[in-house]
PDB file of C-alpha atoms in Angstrom:
ATOM      1  CA  MET N   1       7.369  -4.149  -6.103  1.00 66.00           C
ATOM      2  CA  ALA N   2       3.950  -3.853  -3.502  1.00 70.00           C
ATOM      3  CA  ARG N   3       0.972  -6.497  -3.593  1.00 85.00           C
ATOM      4  CA  ILE N   4      -1.656  -5.614  -4.816  1.00 87.00           C
ATOM      5  CA  ASP N   5      -3.477  -7.084  -1.438  1.00 90.00           C
ATOM      6  CA  ASP N   6      -1.031  -4.770   0.629  1.00 92.00           C
ATOM      7  CA  ILE N   7      -2.256  -1.446  -1.005  1.00 92.00           C
ATOM      8  CA  LYS N   8      -5.635  -1.987  -0.906  1.00 92.00           C
ATOM      9  CA  ALA N   9      -5.050  -2.558   2.734  1.00 94.00           C
ATOM     10  CA  LYS N  10      -3.690   1.475   2.973  1.00 94.00           C
ATOM     11  CA  SER N  11      -6.090   3.797   3.489  1.00 95.00           C
ATOM     12  CA  ASP N  12      -6.843   6.846   0.941  1.00 94.00           C
ATOM     13  CA  ASP N  13      -3.978   9.441   2.650  1.00 96.00           C
ATOM     14  CA  GLN N  14      -1.175   6.501   2.658  1.00 96.00           C
ATOM     15  CA  LEU N  15      -2.337   5.694  -1.005  1.00 96.00           C
ATOM     16  CA  SER N  16      -1.795   9.408  -1.613  1.00 97.00           C
ATOM     17  CA  GLU N  17       1.629   9.307   0.373  1.00 97.00           C
ATOM     18  CA  SER N  18       3.101   6.391  -1.131  1.00 96.00           C
ATOM     19  CA  LEU N  19       1.997   7.817  -4.874  1.00 97.00           C
ATOM     20  CA  GLY N  20       4.339  11.272  -3.372  1.00 98.00           C
ATOM     21  CA  GLU N  21       7.214   8.947  -2.681  1.00 98.00           C
ATOM     22  CA  LEU N  22       6.651   6.565  -5.582  1.00 98.00           C
ATOM     23  CA  LYS N  23       6.810   9.482  -8.175  1.00 98.00           C
ATOM     24  CA  ARG N  24      10.055  10.866  -6.469  1.00 98.00           C
ATOM     25  CA  GLU N  25      11.429   8.007  -6.574  1.00 98.00           C
ATOM     26  CA  GLN N  26      10.809   7.665 -10.261  1.00 98.00           C
ATOM     27  CA  PHE N  27      11.959  11.376 -10.614  1.00 98.00           C
ATOM     28  CA  ASN N  28      15.549  10.441  -9.044  1.00 97.00           C
ATOM     29  CA  LEU N  29      15.479   7.522 -11.601  1.00 97.00           C
ATOM     30  CA  ARG N  30      15.008   9.345 -14.480  1.00 97.00           C
ATOM     31  CA  PHE N  31      18.021  11.915 -13.702  1.00 96.00           C
ATOM     32  CA  GLN N  32      20.326   8.460 -12.736  1.00 96.00           C
ATOM     33  CA  ALA N  33      19.123   7.288 -15.954  1.00 96.00           C
ATOM     34  CA  ALA N  34      19.851  10.040 -18.001  1.00 96.00           C
ATOM     35  CA  THR N  35      23.545  10.426 -16.356  1.00 96.00           C
ATOM     36  CA  ASN N  36      24.167   6.452 -16.827  1.00 95.00           C
ATOM     37  CA  GLN N  37      24.183   6.189 -12.844  1.00 95.00           C
ATOM     38  CA  LEU N  38      21.383   3.780 -13.113  1.00 94.00           C
ATOM     39  CA  GLU N  39      22.477   0.542 -11.540  1.00 94.00           C
ATOM     40  CA  LYS N  40      19.201  -1.712 -11.465  1.00 95.00           C
ATOM     41  CA  PRO N  41      17.300  -0.808 -14.592  1.00 95.00           C
ATOM     42  CA  SER N  42      14.379  -2.654 -13.772  1.00 96.00           C
ATOM     43  CA  ARG N  43      13.159  -0.378 -10.655  1.00 96.00           C
ATOM     44  CA  VAL N  44      11.916   2.250 -13.487  1.00 97.00           C
ATOM     45  CA  ARG N  45       9.345  -0.376 -14.330  1.00 97.00           C
ATOM     46  CA  GLU N  46       8.035  -1.326 -11.000  1.00 96.00           C
ATOM     47  CA  VAL N  47       7.851   2.007  -9.673  1.00 97.00           C
ATOM     48  CA  ARG N  48       5.765   2.775 -12.996  1.00 97.00           C
ATOM     49  CA  ARG N  49       3.576  -0.236 -12.454  1.00 96.00           C
ATOM     50  CA  ASP N  50       3.228   0.485  -8.355  1.00 96.00           C
ATOM     51  CA  ILE N  51       2.116   4.141  -8.921  1.00 97.00           C
ATOM     52  CA  ALA N  52      -0.224   2.516 -12.171  1.00 97.00           C
ATOM     53  CA  ARG N  53      -1.594   0.460  -9.495  1.00 96.00           C
ATOM     54  CA  ILE N  54      -2.247   3.261  -6.853  1.00 97.00           C
ATOM     55  CA  LYS N  55      -3.831   5.636  -9.575  1.00 97.00           C
ATOM     56  CA  THR N  56      -6.074   2.745 -10.774  1.00 96.00           C
ATOM     57  CA  LEU N  57      -7.183   1.501  -6.657  1.00 96.00           C
ATOM     58  CA  GLN N  58      -8.124   5.274  -6.218  1.00 96.00           C
ATOM     59  CA  ALA N  59      -9.579   6.033  -9.256  1.00 96.00           C
ATOM     60  CA  GLN N  60     -12.243   2.594  -8.315  1.00 95.00           C
ATOM     61  CA  ARG N  61     -12.692   3.970  -4.811  1.00 95.00           C
ATOM     62  CA  THR N  62     -13.631   7.431  -6.029  1.00 95.00           C
ATOM     63  CA  SER N  63     -16.397   5.742  -8.961  1.00 95.00           C
ATOM     64  CA  ALA N  64     -17.424   3.434  -6.110  1.00 93.00           C
ATOM     65  CA  ASP N  65     -17.977   6.162  -3.538  1.00 90.00           C
ATOM     66  CA  ALA N  66     -20.013   8.288  -6.790  1.00 91.00           C
ATOM     67  CA  ALA N  67     -21.764   5.236  -6.964  1.00 89.00           C
ATOM     68  CA  LYS N  68     -23.249   5.398  -3.845  1.00 79.00           C
TER      69      LYS N  68
END
């Protein structure tokens, strides 16, 4: 699970890259769950929350830039 301080320290490009990786992982986890091959079910929740954290930070940065 990514800590919020680690996420905030990343640049916009790094956040986009991390988001892409997490979405790929989420896709793979969905397939594993569908075929009953999921070893760690809690990972699905962690990935979903990490995606939400990154999207929230991106939205905050976008609104902060628009306010300037």
